[in-house]
Amino acid sequence: MQTVETINELKQIIALNKDKTIGFVPTMGYLHEGHLALLNKARSENELVVASIFVNPAQFGPNEDLDRYPRDIKRDTQLATNAGVDIIFIPTPEQMYPFDSGISITVGDLSTKLCGESRPGHFDGVLKVITKLFHLVQPTKAYFGQKDAQQLAIIETFVNAYNFPVEIVRVQTVRESDGLAKSSRNVFLNEKERSEAIHLYKALQLATIRWEETKDLTAAITIGKDHIESNTSGKIDYFEALSYPSLQQVTDDTKEVLFATAVFFEKARLIDNILIVKKDV
Ligand code: PAF
């Protein structure tokens, strides 16, 4: 595996591999099994696998956890090597953002709900870095976890709307054996919160079961919220059901329904979701 730190070097390597299929996995590092699932899928479907590790300042708000976002490049490099990654791109913020162009990407409506509501500007920052990375890596396919459902919906929509020549591959959420979705931020949970955190997924399961049985969305959401409130010390940011990937109100014609939640614990805000694909639509 080759570690690349500069844009010039990356461009040269991509030019040398222009005839190969390139699978790309963008990450912010502190790799866990969720990332490894993305890397494994990329490895199985492409001739060249490129991963990036960049804790992107553009997607963190002023009071968010940019400075204390967990980092372990040595361990990440080893994990990426074991996963068969060919190129790992680890740029500095100065490499990625050498000057302020004054031009920005604004997501609009898709970013006004779910996580976007409490993280203004977050998805603009995600698209800023993804645009640059896609132009640099020129991937055939790029791999994103379904756990970050809103991010995935926005990237799919952006790529379709602006004709990026890349296929976006959705990869299912990887969970701990007790159901907690793998996340780099799980390290911030204390012991009590860690045991409570399994109730996010349980609440989503209860809500989706209720909805599938009754088609009563309000009742389903109430059951989910009640479950989190009775079983955790966390504060619900949202618990919602929306059409996917358009993130609009669910109607009879909605093909994919996203049940999603975010919960604030003392030092971490956790998210999780379940995506239901309706067979009869
Ligand atoms: O999901 C993430 O880790 C980040 O949002 C991404 C896609 C790597 C962009 O910085």
XYZ file of N, CA and C and ligand atoms in Angstrom, residues 26-28 56 59 129 144 148 151, ligand 1:
37
model
N -13.960 7.350 0.888
C -13.530 8.526 1.655
C -13.863 8.323 3.133
N -12.934 8.648 4.018
C -13.200 8.502 5.457
C -12.585 9.682 6.222
N -12.956 9.773 7.496
C -12.278 10.729 8.373
C -11.380 9.968 9.357
N -12.307 16.564 7.927
C -12.611 17.719 7.085
C -13.143 18.904 7.898
N -16.762 20.566 7.477
C -18.055 19.982 7.848
C -18.325 20.002 9.353
N -15.815 18.786 0.313
C -14.659 17.873 0.287
C -14.893 16.731 -0.697
N -20.317 4.365 0.394
C -20.766 5.117 1.571
C -21.668 4.240 2.429
N -24.930 6.748 7.732
C -25.049 8.197 7.519
C -26.047 8.425 6.389
N -26.404 11.876 4.675
C -25.217 12.165 3.858
C -25.291 11.401 2.535
O -18.727 10.071 6.474
C -17.616 10.629 6.643
O -16.712 10.095 7.285
C -17.377 12.008 6.042
O -18.523 12.794 6.109
C -16.835 11.960 4.609
C -17.811 11.315 3.646
C -15.521 11.189 4.590
C -16.554 13.375 4.116
O -15.645 14.032 4.923
